[in-house]
mmCIF file of C-alpha atoms in Angstrom:
data_model
loop_
_atom_site.group_PDB
_atom_site.id
_atom_site.type_symbol
_atom_site.label_atom_id
_atom_site.label_comp_id
_atom_site.label_asym_id
_atom_site.label_seq_id
_atom_site.Cartn_x
_atom_site.Cartn_y
_atom_site.Cartn_z
ATOM 1 C CA UNK A 1 61.275 64.983 97.163
ATOM 2 C CA UNK A 2 61.672 66.719 100.544
ATOM 3 C CA UNK A 3 62.979 69.817 98.793
ATOM 4 C CA UNK A 4 59.910 69.876 96.551
ATOM 5 C CA UNK A 5 57.739 69.756 99.674
ATOM 6 C CA UNK A 6 59.733 72.615 101.214
ATOM 7 C CA UNK A 7 59.299 74.714 98.085
ATOM 8 C CA UNK A 8 55.584 73.871 97.966
ATOM 9 C CA UNK A 9 55.325 74.954 101.608
ATOM 10 C CA UNK A 10 57.081 78.190 100.712
ATOM 11 C CA UNK A 11 54.571 78.750 97.924
ATOM 12 C CA UNK A 12 51.705 78.181 100.355
ATOM 13 C CA UNK A 13 53.297 80.580 102.832
ATOM 14 C CA UNK A 14 53.668 83.191 100.119
ATOM 15 C CA UNK A 15 50.031 82.708 99.176
ATOM 16 C CA UNK A 16 49.027 83.169 102.809
ATOM 17 C CA UNK A 17 51.112 86.324 103.129
ATOM 18 C CA UNK A 18 49.479 87.761 100.026
ATOM 19 C CA UNK A 19 45.914 86.666 100.816
ATOM 20 C CA UNK A 20 45.096 89.624 103.060
ATOM 21 C CA UNK A 21 46.561 92.316 100.758
ATOM 22 C CA UNK A 22 44.748 90.703 97.835
ATOM 23 C CA UNK A 23 41.408 90.971 99.637
ATOM 24 C CA UNK A 24 41.978 94.579 100.639
ATOM 25 C CA UNK A 25 43.190 95.568 97.207
ATOM 26 C CA UNK A 26 40.052 94.160 95.555
ATOM 27 C CA UNK A 27 37.993 96.594 97.627
ATOM 28 C CA UNK A 28 40.192 99.606 96.888
ATOM 29 C CA UNK A 29 40.402 101.482 93.613
ATOM 30 C CA UNK A 30 42.563 100.027 90.813
ATOM 31 C CA UNK A 31 45.909 101.839 91.060
ATOM 32 C CA UNK A 32 49.130 100.876 89.291
ATOM 33 C CA UNK A 33 51.247 101.084 92.479
ATOM 34 C CA UNK A 34 51.243 99.080 95.721
ATOM 35 C CA UNK A 35 51.054 100.345 99.262
ATOM 36 C CA UNK A 36 54.098 99.844 101.486
ATOM 37 C CA UNK A 37 52.613 96.913 103.440
ATOM 38 C CA UNK A 38 51.591 94.939 100.322
ATOM 39 C CA UNK A 39 54.867 95.735 98.581
ATOM 40 C CA UNK A 40 56.943 94.494 101.540
ATOM 41 C CA UNK A 41 54.926 91.272 101.801
ATOM 42 C CA UNK A 42 55.291 90.600 98.064
ATOM 43 C CA UNK A 43 59.039 91.193 98.326
ATOM 44 C CA UNK A 44 59.416 88.886 101.345
ATOM 45 C CA UNK A 45 57.442 86.096 99.669
ATOM 46 C CA UNK A 46 59.391 86.501 96.429
ATOM 47 C CA UNK A 47 62.782 86.528 98.154
ATOM 48 C CA UNK A 48 61.897 83.343 100.044
ATOM 49 C CA UNK A 49 60.862 81.607 96.818
ATOM 50 C CA UNK A 50 64.002 82.675 94.963
ATOM 51 C CA UNK A 51 66.179 81.571 97.882
ATOM 52 C CA UNK A 52 64.512 78.161 98.014
ATOM 53 C CA UNK A 53 64.689 77.563 94.256
ATOM 54 C CA UNK A 54 68.146 79.040 93.576
ATOM 55 C CA UNK A 55 69.802 77.250 96.513
ATOM 56 C CA UNK A 56 69.184 73.831 94.914
ATOM 57 C CA UNK A 57 72.617 72.253 94.122
ATOM 58 C CA UNK A 58 73.387 71.808 90.442
ATOM 59 C CA UNK A 59 73.560 68.012 90.777
ATOM 60 C CA UNK A 60 69.996 67.921 92.192
ATOM 61 C CA UNK A 61 68.315 70.161 89.621
ATOM 62 C CA UNK A 62 67.472 67.302 87.234
ATOM 63 C CA UNK A 63 65.733 65.333 89.985
ATOM 64 C CA UNK A 64 63.810 68.477 90.997
ATOM 65 C CA UNK A 65 62.644 68.952 87.402
ATOM 66 C CA UNK A 66 61.510 65.318 87.294
ATOM 67 C CA UNK A 67 59.646 65.657 90.601
ATOM 68 C CA UNK A 68 57.951 68.872 89.443
ATOM 69 C CA UNK A 69 56.867 67.192 86.204
ATOM 70 C CA UNK A 70 55.444 64.211 88.102
ATOM 71 C CA UNK A 71 53.416 66.559 90.293
ATOM 72 C CA UNK A 72 52.236 68.521 87.207
ATOM 73 C CA UNK A 73 53.654 71.740 88.650
ATOM 74 C CA UNK A 74 54.418 73.635 85.442
ATOM 75 C CA UNK A 75 55.586 76.757 87.253
ATOM 76 C CA UNK A 76 58.326 74.902 89.182
ATOM 77 C CA UNK A 77 59.244 72.886 86.085
ATOM 78 C CA UNK A 78 59.930 76.095 84.138
ATOM 79 C CA UNK A 79 61.735 77.658 87.107
ATOM 80 C CA UNK A 80 64.102 74.698 87.619
ATOM 81 C CA UNK A 81 64.708 74.406 83.864
ATOM 82 C CA UNK A 82 65.664 78.089 83.694
ATOM 83 C CA UNK A 83 67.926 77.599 86.732
ATOM 84 C CA UNK A 84 69.606 74.581 85.134
ATOM 85 C CA UNK A 85 70.360 76.486 81.922
ATOM 86 C CA UNK A 86 72.026 79.414 83.687
ATOM 87 C CA UNK A 87 74.011 77.654 86.462
ATOM 88 C CA UNK A 88 77.035 76.888 84.210
ATOM 89 C CA UNK A 89 77.433 80.675 83.671
ATOM 90 C CA UNK A 90 76.574 81.904 87.177
ATOM 91 C CA UNK A 91 77.834 79.384 89.691
ATOM 92 C CA UNK A 92 76.078 78.686 92.999
ATOM 93 C CA UNK A 93 73.562 81.008 94.656
ATOM 94 C CA UNK A 94 74.972 83.481 97.224
ATOM 95 C CA UNK A 95 72.025 85.652 98.300
ATOM 96 C CA UNK A 96 69.399 88.261 97.455
ATOM 97 C CA UNK A 97 70.650 91.823 97.135
ATOM 98 C CA UNK A 98 67.490 93.820 96.412
ATOM 99 C CA UNK A 99 63.825 93.466 95.509
ATOM 100 C CA UNK A 100 61.103 95.786 94.231
ATOM 101 C CA UNK A 101 57.391 94.877 93.991
ATOM 102 C CA UNK A 102 54.739 96.325 91.710
ATOM 103 C CA UNK A 103 51.449 95.375 90.102
ATOM 104 C CA UNK A 104 50.705 94.526 86.468
ATOM 105 C CA UNK A 105 47.050 94.039 85.562
ATOM 106 C CA UNK A 106 45.792 91.297 87.908
ATOM 107 C CA UNK A 107 49.208 90.137 89.101
ATOM 108 C CA UNK A 108 51.863 91.169 91.585
ATOM 109 C CA UNK A 109 55.363 91.195 90.163
ATOM 110 C CA UNK A 110 58.602 91.381 92.104
ATOM 111 C CA UNK A 111 61.939 92.231 90.455
ATOM 112 C CA UNK A 112 64.841 90.750 92.427
ATOM 113 C CA UNK A 113 68.581 91.143 91.991
ATOM 114 C CA UNK A 114 70.314 87.978 93.231
ATOM 115 C CA UNK A 115 74.038 87.481 93.627
ATOM 116 C CA UNK A 116 75.594 84.261 92.394
ATOM 117 C CA UNK A 117 79.259 83.238 92.551
ATOM 118 C CA UNK A 118 80.212 84.552 89.104
ATOM 119 C CA UNK A 119 77.615 87.229 88.271
ATOM 120 C CA UNK A 120 74.383 88.895 89.244
ATOM 121 C CA UNK A 121 71.038 87.532 88.061
ATOM 122 C CA UNK A 122 67.773 89.397 87.495
ATOM 123 C CA UNK A 123 64.856 87.345 88.835
ATOM 124 C CA UNK A 124 61.133 87.917 88.450
ATOM 125 C CA UNK A 125 58.318 86.368 90.451
ATOM 126 C CA UNK A 126 54.638 86.754 89.497
ATOM 127 C CA UNK A 127 51.707 86.215 91.884
ATOM 128 C CA UNK A 128 48.005 86.018 91.130
ATOM 129 C CA UNK A 129 46.235 88.831 93.006
ATOM 130 C CA UNK A 130 43.116 86.808 93.848
ATOM 131 C CA UNK A 131 44.648 83.508 94.983
ATOM 132 C CA UNK A 132 48.088 84.763 96.029
ATOM 133 C CA UNK A 133 49.707 81.793 94.258
ATOM 134 C CA UNK A 134 52.988 82.204 92.423
ATOM 135 C CA UNK A 135 52.409 81.830 88.688
ATOM 136 C CA UNK A 136 55.902 82.289 87.242
ATOM 137 C CA UNK A 137 59.586 82.426 88.280
ATOM 138 C CA UNK A 138 62.297 83.421 85.808
ATOM 139 C CA UNK A 139 66.065 83.994 85.874
ATOM 140 C CA UNK A 140 68.098 86.259 83.554
ATOM 141 C CA UNK A 141 71.895 86.393 84.124
ATOM 142 C CA UNK A 142 73.646 89.704 83.585
ATOM 143 C CA UNK A 143 76.374 89.490 80.975
ATOM 144 C CA UNK A 144 79.047 92.093 80.301
ATOM 145 C CA UNK A 145 79.220 93.947 76.993
ATOM 146 C CA UNK A 146 82.276 91.937 75.999
ATOM 147 C CA UNK A 147 80.486 88.661 76.688
ATOM 148 C CA UNK A 148 77.472 89.770 74.661
ATOM 149 C CA UNK A 149 79.693 90.799 71.751
ATOM 150 C CA UNK A 150 81.500 87.457 71.944
ATOM 151 C CA UNK A 151 78.201 85.564 71.873
ATOM 152 C CA UNK A 152 76.953 87.676 68.962
ATOM 153 C CA UNK A 153 80.191 87.092 67.018
ATOM 154 C CA UNK A 154 80.009 83.354 67.697
ATOM 155 C CA UNK A 155 76.403 83.202 66.511
ATOM 156 C CA UNK A 156 77.358 85.157 63.380
ATOM 157 C CA UNK A 157 80.266 82.817 62.605
ATOM 158 C CA UNK A 158 78.094 79.743 63.108
ATOM 159 C CA UNK A 159 75.329 81.164 60.903
ATOM 160 C CA UNK A 160 77.660 82.220 58.081
ATOM 161 C CA UNK A 161 79.600 78.949 58.320
ATOM 162 C CA UNK A 162 76.388 76.980 57.943
ATOM 163 C CA UNK A 163 75.406 79.027 54.886
ATOM 164 C CA UNK A 164 78.815 78.539 53.222
ATOM 165 C CA UNK A 165 78.777 74.793 53.921
ATOM 166 C CA UNK A 166 75.371 74.484 52.278
ATOM 167 C CA UNK A 167 76.515 76.531 49.265
ATOM 168 C CA UNK A 168 79.655 74.402 48.860
ATOM 169 C CA UNK A 169 77.559 71.244 49.015
ATOM 170 C CA UNK A 170 75.184 72.580 46.339
ATOM 171 C CA UNK A 171 78.155 73.552 44.128
ATOM 172 C CA UNK A 172 79.650 70.051 44.421
ATOM 173 C CA UNK A 173 76.290 68.529 43.615
ATOM 174 C CA UNK A 174 75.955 70.663 40.462
ATOM 175 C CA UNK A 175 79.556 69.816 39.467
ATOM 176 C CA UNK A 176 78.778 66.093 39.722
ATOM 177 C CA UNK A 177 76.026 66.411 37.115
ATOM 178 C CA UNK A 178 78.634 66.509 34.322
ATOM 179 C CA UNK A 179 79.891 63.060 35.331
ATOM 180 C CA UNK A 180 76.337 61.759 35.275
ATOM 181 C CA UNK A 181 75.974 62.939 31.654
ATOM 182 C CA UNK A 182 79.284 61.342 30.679
ATOM 183 C CA UNK A 183 78.215 58.063 32.264
ATOM 184 C CA UNK A 184 74.876 58.137 30.433
ATOM 185 C CA UNK A 185 76.615 58.789 27.072
ATOM 186 C CA UNK A 186 78.970 55.846 27.632
ATOM 187 C CA UNK A 187 76.062 53.606 28.435
ATOM 188 C CA UNK A 188 74.280 54.662 25.229
ATOM 189 C CA UNK A 189 77.410 54.015 23.130
ATOM 190 C CA UNK A 190 77.862 50.550 24.639
ATOM 191 C CA UNK A 191 74.245 49.682 23.845
ATOM 192 C CA UNK A 192 74.533 50.652 20.124
ATOM 193 C CA UNK A 193 77.124 47.935 19.095
ATOM 194 C CA UNK A 194 75.013 45.314 20.819
ATOM 195 C CA UNK A 195 71.962 46.381 18.827
ATOM 196 C CA UNK A 196 73.946 46.344 15.577
ATOM 197 C CA UNK A 197 75.280 42.851 16.306
ATOM 198 C CA UNK A 198 71.821 41.505 16.993
ATOM 199 C CA UNK A 199 70.397 42.931 13.700
ATOM 200 C CA UNK A 200 70.270 40.348 10.793
ATOM 201 C CA UNK A 201 72.952 40.723 8.123
ATOM 202 C CA UNK A 202 71.764 42.145 4.824
ATOM 203 C CA UNK A 203 71.644 39.554 1.969
ATOM 204 C CA UNK A 204 73.425 40.856 -1.159
ATOM 205 C CA UNK A 205 71.164 41.039 -4.181
ATOM 206 C CA UNK A 206 72.771 39.837 -7.380
ATOM 207 C CA UNK A 207 72.321 42.113 -10.331
ATOM 208 C CA UNK A 208 70.913 40.485 -13.491
ATOM 209 C CA UNK A 209 73.626 39.373 -15.907
ATOM 210 C CA UNK A 210 74.240 41.636 -18.854
ATOM 211 C CA UNK A 211 73.420 40.163 -22.297
ATOM 212 C CA UNK A 212 76.424 40.689 -24.638
ATOM 213 C CA UNK A 213 75.187 38.870 -27.757
ATOM 214 C CA UNK A 214 74.773 42.139 -29.655
ATOM 215 C CA UNK A 215 78.526 42.720 -29.595
ATOM 216 C CA UNK A 216 79.490 40.980 -32.885
ATOM 217 C CA UNK A 217 83.246 41.298 -32.469
ATOM 218 C CA UNK A 218 83.065 39.785 -28.998
ATOM 219 C CA UNK A 219 80.849 36.955 -30.325
ATOM 220 C CA UNK A 220 83.335 36.201 -33.141
ATOM 221 C CA UNK A 221 86.300 36.128 -30.771
ATOM 222 C CA UNK A 222 84.556 33.851 -28.258
ATOM 223 C CA UNK A 223 83.335 31.536 -31.069
ATOM 224 C CA UNK A 224 86.866 31.202 -32.486
ATOM 225 C CA UNK A 225 88.257 30.488 -29.036
ATOM 226 C CA UNK A 226 85.712 27.758 -28.345
ATOM 227 C CA UNK A 227 86.265 26.194 -31.804
ATOM 228 C CA UNK A 228 90.006 26.142 -31.263
ATOM 229 C CA UNK A 229 89.691 24.587 -27.827
ATOM 230 C CA UNK A 230 87.185 21.944 -28.986
ATOM 231 C CA UNK A 231 88.875 21.245 -32.359
ATOM 232 C CA UNK A 232 85.762 21.786 -34.393
ATOM 233 C CA UNK A 233 85.146 24.253 -37.241
ATOM 234 C CA UNK A 234 83.766 27.629 -36.263
ATOM 235 C CA UNK A 235 80.884 27.205 -38.731
ATOM 236 C CA UNK A 236 79.444 24.379 -36.649
ATOM 237 C CA UNK A 237 79.075 26.578 -33.516
ATOM 238 C CA UNK A 238 76.160 28.882 -32.870
ATOM 239 C CA UNK A 239 76.463 31.402 -29.996
ATOM 240 C CA UNK A 240 72.989 32.086 -28.721
ATOM 241 C CA UNK A 241 73.821 34.290 -25.645
ATOM 242 C CA UNK A 242 76.798 35.773 -23.840
ATOM 243 C CA UNK A 243 76.427 36.954 -20.173
ATOM 244 C CA UNK A 244 79.011 38.551 -17.936
ATOM 245 C CA UNK A 245 79.807 36.386 -14.931
ATOM 246 C CA UNK A 246 79.915 38.036 -11.452
ATOM 247 C CA UNK A 247 83.339 39.133 -10.265
ATOM 248 C CA UNK A 248 83.147 36.888 -7.175
ATOM 249 C CA UNK A 249 83.018 33.744 -9.381
ATOM 250 C CA UNK A 250 86.167 34.778 -11.262
ATOM 251 C CA UNK A 251 87.937 35.294 -7.940
ATOM 252 C CA UNK A 252 87.018 31.795 -6.741
ATOM 253 C CA UNK A 253 88.360 30.359 -9.972
#
């Protein structure tokens, strides 16, 4: 919390340093460049801010972000978040090497080159011309060409790998559809025998017996056979009808 107060005091000091140039510049004509006095004061204020913010130890950055969020200081929250993201690649802060101030629209901007343990970092600080308050602090580490190519290659590999994984998953999903169809066909086949078993059995319809009394030879033979088996004369028998018995009855006999 004390460090937040120190940084807030540095912001107030920077605003005080820039208050007088801001008043004088509002009376002068709008020019894209700064005079030497205003430029030096912007650079001094910016270097102090960068030194205060960048000198925060890595283990304290999270607490500084939390404190800045509690105080609703969005500018410091973004600055400490940017610092946290780059510290693993840059190491601890060493010092400010150079600074150049200029003006963009209604803001002062200072470009600073800061030296960290592992690489240089380009820093930018923006001030409001009317109030002199710092509005933005950003950090951009300088990477070598080899490091940039390595990052680009890694991003390419990750992107292509993700695409191939998704395509393989879609291919496996489409391949599994054939097993779904086979399973559905088996289920349909297993349902058909059950339906056939539950259906009532068809009752056989007996065909009407054929009348064979018109066949005289057959009538004579049957009459003689009955007369012989009964021991009576054939003249005493009268055959009125002869019908063919079903085959099933003969089999039971």
